[in-house]
mmCIF file of C-alpha atoms in Angstrom:
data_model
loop_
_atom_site.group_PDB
_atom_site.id
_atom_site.type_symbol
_atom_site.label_atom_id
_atom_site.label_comp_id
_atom_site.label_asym_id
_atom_site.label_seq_id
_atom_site.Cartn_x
_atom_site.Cartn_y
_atom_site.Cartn_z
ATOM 1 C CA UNK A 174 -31.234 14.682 -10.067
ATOM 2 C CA UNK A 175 -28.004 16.525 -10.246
ATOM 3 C CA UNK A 176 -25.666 14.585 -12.132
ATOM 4 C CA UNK A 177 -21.738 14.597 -11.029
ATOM 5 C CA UNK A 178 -18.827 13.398 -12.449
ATOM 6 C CA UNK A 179 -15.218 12.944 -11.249
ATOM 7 C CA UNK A 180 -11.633 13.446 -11.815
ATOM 8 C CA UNK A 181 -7.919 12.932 -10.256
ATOM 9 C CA UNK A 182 -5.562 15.191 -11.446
ATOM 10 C CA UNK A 183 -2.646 14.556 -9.142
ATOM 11 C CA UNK A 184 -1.282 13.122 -6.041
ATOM 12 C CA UNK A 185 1.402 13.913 -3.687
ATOM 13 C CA UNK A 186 3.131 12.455 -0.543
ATOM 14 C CA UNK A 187 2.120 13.988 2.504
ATOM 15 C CA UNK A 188 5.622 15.257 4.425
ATOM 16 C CA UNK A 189 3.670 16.999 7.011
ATOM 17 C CA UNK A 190 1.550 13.632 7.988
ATOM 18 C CA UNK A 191 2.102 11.915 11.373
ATOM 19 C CA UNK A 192 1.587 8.849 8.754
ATOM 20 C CA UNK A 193 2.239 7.323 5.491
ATOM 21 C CA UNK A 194 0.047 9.629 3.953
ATOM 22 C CA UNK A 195 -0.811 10.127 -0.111
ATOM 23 C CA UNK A 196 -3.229 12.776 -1.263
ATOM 24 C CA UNK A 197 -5.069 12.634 -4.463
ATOM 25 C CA UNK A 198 -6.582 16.074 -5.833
ATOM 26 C CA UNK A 199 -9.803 15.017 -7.097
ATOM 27 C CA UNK A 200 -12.262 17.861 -9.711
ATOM 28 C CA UNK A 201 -15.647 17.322 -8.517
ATOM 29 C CA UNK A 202 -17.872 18.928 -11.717
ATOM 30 C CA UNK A 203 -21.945 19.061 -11.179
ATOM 31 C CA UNK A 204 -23.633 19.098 -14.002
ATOM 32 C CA UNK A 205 -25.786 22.683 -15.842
ATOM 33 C CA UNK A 206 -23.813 24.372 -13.350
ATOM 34 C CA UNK A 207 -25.829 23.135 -10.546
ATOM 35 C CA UNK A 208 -25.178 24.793 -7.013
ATOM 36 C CA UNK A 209 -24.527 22.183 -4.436
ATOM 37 C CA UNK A 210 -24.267 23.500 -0.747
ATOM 38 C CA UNK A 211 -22.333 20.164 0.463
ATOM 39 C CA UNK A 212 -20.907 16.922 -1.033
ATOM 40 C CA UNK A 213 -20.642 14.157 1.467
ATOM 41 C CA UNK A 214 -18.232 11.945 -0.009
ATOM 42 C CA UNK A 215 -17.415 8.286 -0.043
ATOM 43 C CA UNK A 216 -14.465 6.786 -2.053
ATOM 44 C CA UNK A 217 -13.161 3.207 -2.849
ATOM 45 C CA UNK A 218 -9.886 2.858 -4.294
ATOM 46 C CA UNK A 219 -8.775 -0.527 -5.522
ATOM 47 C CA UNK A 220 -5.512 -0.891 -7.949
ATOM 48 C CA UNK A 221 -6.115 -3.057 -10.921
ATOM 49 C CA UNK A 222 -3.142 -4.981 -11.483
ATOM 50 C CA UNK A 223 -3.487 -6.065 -15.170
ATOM 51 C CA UNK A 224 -3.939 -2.752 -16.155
ATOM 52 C CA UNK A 225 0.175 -2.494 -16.719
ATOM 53 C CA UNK A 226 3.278 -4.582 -17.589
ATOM 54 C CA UNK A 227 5.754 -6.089 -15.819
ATOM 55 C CA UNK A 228 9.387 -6.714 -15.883
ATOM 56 C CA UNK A 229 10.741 -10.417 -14.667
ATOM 57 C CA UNK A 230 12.268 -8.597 -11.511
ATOM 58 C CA UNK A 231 8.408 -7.746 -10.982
ATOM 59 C CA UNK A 232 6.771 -10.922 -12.054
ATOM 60 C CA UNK A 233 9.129 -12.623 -9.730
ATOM 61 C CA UNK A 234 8.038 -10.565 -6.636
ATOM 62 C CA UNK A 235 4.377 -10.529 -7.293
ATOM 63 C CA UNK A 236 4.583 -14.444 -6.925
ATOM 64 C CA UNK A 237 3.199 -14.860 -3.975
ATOM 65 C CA UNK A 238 0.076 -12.343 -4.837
ATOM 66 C CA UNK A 239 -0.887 -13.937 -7.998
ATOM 67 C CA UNK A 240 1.322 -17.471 -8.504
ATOM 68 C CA UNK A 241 3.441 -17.769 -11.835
ATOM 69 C CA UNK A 242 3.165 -15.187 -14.867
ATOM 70 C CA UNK A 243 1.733 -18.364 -16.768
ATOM 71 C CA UNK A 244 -1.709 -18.221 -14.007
ATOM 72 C CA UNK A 245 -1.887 -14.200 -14.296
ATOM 73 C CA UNK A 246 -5.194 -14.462 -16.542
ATOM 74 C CA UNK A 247 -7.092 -15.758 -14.455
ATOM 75 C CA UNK A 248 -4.978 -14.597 -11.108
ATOM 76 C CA UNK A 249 -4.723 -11.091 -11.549
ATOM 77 C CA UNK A 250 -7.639 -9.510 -9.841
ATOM 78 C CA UNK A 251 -8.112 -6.613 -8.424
ATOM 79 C CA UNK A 252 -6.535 -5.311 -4.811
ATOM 80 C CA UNK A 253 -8.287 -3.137 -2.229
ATOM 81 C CA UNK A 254 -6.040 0.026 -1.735
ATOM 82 C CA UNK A 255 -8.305 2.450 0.621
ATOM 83 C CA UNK A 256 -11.838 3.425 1.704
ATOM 84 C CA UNK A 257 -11.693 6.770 2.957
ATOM 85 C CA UNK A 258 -14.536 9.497 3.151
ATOM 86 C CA UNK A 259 -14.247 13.317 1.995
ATOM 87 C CA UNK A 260 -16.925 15.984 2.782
ATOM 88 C CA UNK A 261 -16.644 18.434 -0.043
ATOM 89 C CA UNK A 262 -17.450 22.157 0.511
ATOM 90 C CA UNK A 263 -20.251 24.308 -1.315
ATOM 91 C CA UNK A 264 -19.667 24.728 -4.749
ATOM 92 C CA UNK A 265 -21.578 25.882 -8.241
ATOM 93 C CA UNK A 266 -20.539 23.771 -11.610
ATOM 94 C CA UNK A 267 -16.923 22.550 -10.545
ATOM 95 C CA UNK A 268 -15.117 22.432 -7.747
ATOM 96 C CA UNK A 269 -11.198 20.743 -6.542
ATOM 97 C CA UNK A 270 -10.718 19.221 -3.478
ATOM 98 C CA UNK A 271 -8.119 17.106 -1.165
ATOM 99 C CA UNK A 272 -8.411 13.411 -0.660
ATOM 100 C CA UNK A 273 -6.466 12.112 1.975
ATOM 101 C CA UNK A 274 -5.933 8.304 2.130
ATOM 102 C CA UNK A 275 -3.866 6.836 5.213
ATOM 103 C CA UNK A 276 -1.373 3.977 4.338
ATOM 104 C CA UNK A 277 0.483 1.458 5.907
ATOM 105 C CA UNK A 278 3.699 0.031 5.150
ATOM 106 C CA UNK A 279 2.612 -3.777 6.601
ATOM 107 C CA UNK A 280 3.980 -6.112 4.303
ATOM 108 C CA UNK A 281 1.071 -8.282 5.567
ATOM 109 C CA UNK A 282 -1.300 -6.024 3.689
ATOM 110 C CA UNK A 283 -1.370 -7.160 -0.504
ATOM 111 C CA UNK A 284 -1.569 -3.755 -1.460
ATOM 112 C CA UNK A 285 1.612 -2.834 -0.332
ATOM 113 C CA UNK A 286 3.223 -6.409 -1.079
ATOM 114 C CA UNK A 287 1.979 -5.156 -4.489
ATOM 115 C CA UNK A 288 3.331 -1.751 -4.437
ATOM 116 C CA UNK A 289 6.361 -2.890 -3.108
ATOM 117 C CA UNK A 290 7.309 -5.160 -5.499
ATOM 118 C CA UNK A 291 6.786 -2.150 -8.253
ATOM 119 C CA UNK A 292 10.044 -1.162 -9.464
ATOM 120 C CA UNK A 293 9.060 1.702 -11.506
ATOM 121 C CA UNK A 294 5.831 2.688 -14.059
ATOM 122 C CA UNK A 295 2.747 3.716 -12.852
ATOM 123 C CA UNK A 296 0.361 2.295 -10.743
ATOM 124 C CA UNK A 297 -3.388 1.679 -12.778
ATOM 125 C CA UNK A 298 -5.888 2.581 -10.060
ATOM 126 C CA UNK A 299 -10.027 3.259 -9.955
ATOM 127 C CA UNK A 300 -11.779 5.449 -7.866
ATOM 128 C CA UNK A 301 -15.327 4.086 -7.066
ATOM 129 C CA UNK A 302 -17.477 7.082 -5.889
ATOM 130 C CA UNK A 303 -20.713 7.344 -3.717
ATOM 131 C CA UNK A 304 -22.321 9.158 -1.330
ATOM 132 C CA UNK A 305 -25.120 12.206 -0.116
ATOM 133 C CA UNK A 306 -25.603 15.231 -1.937
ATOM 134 C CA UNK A 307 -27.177 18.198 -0.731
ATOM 135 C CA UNK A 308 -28.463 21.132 -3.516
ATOM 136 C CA UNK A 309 -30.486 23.402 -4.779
ATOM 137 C CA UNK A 310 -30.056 26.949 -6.261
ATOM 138 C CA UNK A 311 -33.413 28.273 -4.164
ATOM 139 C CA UNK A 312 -33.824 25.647 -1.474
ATOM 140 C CA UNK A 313 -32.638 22.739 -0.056
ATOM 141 C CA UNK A 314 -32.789 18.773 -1.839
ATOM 142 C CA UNK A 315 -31.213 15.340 -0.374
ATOM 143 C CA UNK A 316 -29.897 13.899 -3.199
ATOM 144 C CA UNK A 317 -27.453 10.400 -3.454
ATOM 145 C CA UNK A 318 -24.363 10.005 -5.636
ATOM 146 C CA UNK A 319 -24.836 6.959 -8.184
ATOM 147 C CA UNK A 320 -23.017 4.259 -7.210
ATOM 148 C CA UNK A 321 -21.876 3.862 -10.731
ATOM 149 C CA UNK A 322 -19.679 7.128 -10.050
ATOM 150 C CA UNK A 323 -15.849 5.902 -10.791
ATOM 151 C CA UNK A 324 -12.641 8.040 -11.936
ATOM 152 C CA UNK A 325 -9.617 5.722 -13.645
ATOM 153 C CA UNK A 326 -5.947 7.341 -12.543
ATOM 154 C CA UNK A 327 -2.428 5.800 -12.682
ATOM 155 C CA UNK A 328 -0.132 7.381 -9.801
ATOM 156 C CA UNK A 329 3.678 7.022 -10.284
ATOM 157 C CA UNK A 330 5.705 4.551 -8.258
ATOM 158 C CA UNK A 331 8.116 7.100 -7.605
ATOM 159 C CA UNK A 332 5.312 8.892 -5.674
ATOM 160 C CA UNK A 333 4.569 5.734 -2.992
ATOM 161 C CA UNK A 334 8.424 5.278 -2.921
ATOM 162 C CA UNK A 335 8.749 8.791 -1.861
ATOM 163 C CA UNK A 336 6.054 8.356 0.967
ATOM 164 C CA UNK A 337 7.193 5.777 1.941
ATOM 165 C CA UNK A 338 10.888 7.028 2.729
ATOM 166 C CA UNK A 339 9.243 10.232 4.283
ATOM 167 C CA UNK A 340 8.759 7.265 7.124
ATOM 168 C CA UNK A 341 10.875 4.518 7.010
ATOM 169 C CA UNK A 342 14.116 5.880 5.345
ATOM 170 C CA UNK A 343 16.066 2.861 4.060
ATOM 171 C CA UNK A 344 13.793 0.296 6.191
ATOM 172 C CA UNK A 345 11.523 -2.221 6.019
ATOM 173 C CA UNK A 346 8.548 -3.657 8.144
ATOM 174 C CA UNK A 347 7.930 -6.846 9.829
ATOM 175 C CA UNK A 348 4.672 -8.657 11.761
ATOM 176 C CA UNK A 349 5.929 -10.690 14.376
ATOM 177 C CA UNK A 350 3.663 -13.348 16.576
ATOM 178 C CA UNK A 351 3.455 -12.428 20.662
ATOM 179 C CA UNK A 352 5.607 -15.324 21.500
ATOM 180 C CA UNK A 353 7.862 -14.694 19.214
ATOM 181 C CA UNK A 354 8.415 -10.581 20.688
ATOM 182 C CA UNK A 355 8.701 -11.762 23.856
ATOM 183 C CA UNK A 356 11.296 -14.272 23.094
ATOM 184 C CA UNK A 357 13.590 -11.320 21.781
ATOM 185 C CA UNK A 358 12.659 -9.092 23.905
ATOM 186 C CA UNK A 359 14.157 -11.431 26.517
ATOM 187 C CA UNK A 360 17.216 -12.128 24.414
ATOM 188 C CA UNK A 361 17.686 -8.267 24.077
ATOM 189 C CA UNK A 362 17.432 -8.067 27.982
ATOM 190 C CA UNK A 363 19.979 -10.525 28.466
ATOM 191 C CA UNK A 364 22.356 -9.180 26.490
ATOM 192 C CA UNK A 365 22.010 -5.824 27.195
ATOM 193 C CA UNK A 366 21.623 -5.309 23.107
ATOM 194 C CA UNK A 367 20.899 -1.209 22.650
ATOM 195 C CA UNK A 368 18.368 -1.538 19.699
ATOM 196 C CA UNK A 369 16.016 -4.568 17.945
ATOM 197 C CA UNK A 370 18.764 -3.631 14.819
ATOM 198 C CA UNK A 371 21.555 -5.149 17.059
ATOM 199 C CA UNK A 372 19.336 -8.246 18.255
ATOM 200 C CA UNK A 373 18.896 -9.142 14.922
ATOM 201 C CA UNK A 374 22.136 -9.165 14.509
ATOM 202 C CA UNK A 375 23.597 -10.715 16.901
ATOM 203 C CA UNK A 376 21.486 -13.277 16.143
ATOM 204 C CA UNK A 377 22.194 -13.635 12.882
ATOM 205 C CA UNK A 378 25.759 -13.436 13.639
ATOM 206 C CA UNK A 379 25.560 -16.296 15.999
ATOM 207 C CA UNK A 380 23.260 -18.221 13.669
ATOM 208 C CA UNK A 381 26.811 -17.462 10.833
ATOM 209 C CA UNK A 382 29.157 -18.465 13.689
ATOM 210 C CA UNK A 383 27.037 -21.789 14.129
ATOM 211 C CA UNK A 384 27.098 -22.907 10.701
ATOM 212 C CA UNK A 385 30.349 -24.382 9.102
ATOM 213 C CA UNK A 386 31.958 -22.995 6.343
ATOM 214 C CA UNK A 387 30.617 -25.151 3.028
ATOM 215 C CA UNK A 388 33.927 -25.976 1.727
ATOM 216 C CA UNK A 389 34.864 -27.332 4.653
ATOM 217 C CA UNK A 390 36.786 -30.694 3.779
ATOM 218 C CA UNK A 391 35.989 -31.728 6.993
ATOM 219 C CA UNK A 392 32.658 -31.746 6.805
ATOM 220 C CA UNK A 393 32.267 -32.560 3.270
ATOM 221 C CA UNK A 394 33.985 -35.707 4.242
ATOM 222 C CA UNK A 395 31.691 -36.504 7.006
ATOM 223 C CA UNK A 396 29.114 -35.586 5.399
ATOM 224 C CA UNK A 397 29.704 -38.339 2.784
ATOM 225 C CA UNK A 398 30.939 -40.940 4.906
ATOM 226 C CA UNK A 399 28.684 -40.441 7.416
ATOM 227 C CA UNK A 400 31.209 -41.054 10.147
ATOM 228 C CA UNK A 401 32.291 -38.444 13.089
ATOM 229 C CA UNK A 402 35.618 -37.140 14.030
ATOM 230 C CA UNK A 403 37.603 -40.440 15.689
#
């Protein structure tokens, strides 16, 4: 059995992608030199959180993944990143090739709740391998890639950051429920608001408009007495 090994050496933002996009350039090295004719890839890439440090700024944002900084031994697990599949070419000993890994910017997702709460360092990440290989220098042998396959690699923050603004320059991402779209869709309508930007804030601006001032002496002292305006 021909026995593989793997490497990342890199990873770059996709500008030309339709998508959040990242691609990792992975070296693909068959042992003796053997001569495979096709690699049929699959690759799991989780991020291993306690792999790093974190600053309080961090800590504070991560909250909601993994509870307080005291909890973190036991809390800080690892977080599914991507499952994507790569066929790799014909090659003899070594060989480099492209993996592409879709993203998404859903803050509903924990990977990118944890990515986004990054501020800067590197992000620990391991590359589980497995898959079909097909060799042989003077035939033609079915062969599968252990499971046990696996390539360690820490990509830079700066690098999702970029991605990310590739696609959503200065913006962030919301889920919201049906009801909830419909309900400002029909406030947009109303209003004749031009964009969801100036719903938003016209709501928000009506919801500042709505609530008194807190140094109000006026309503402090109804709020203390408990009594309304005579």
């Amino acid at each position: 059995m021909t026995e593989f090994s793997f490497a990342c050496t890199g990873v770059r933002a996709d500008r030309y992608a339709a998508g959040p996009t990242l691609v990792f350039r992975l070296r693909v090295t068959a042992a003796g030199d053997a001569r495979v004719h096709a690699l049929a890839l699959r690759c799991q890439i989780r991020i291993e959180p306690a792999r790093r440090a974190y600053e309080s700024a961090e800590a504070g944002g991560l909250a909601d993944l993994f509870g307080e900084r005291s909890r973190w031994g036991s809390t800080l697990q690892p977080v599914q990143f991507a499952q994507v599949s790569l066929m790799v070419p014909g090659f003899t000993g070594e060989t480099e090739a492209d993996l592409v890994v879709p993203c998404t910017y859903d803050m509903d997702v924990a990977a990118t709740r944890y990515l986004t709460a990054l501020t800067g360092g590197e992000v620990p990440l391991l590359m589980l391998f497995s898959g079909t290989a097909f060799t042989g220098a003077g035939g033609f042998q079915v062969e599968p890639v252990p499971w046990d396959r696996e390539a360690a690699f820490r990509m830079p923050v700066a690098t999702w950051r970029e991605m990310v603004e590739q696609h959503f320059p200065g913006c962030g991402w919301i889920r919201l429920p049906r009801d909830t779209m419909d309900a400002l869709l029909a406030y947009r309508s109303r209003h004749a608001l031009p964009s969801w930007e100036a719903t938003l804030k016209a709501l928000l601006d009506g919801s500042a408009a709505a609530d008194p001032p807190a140094s109000d002496p006026f309503r402090t002292l109804t709020g203390t007495t408990g009594r309304t305006e005579p």
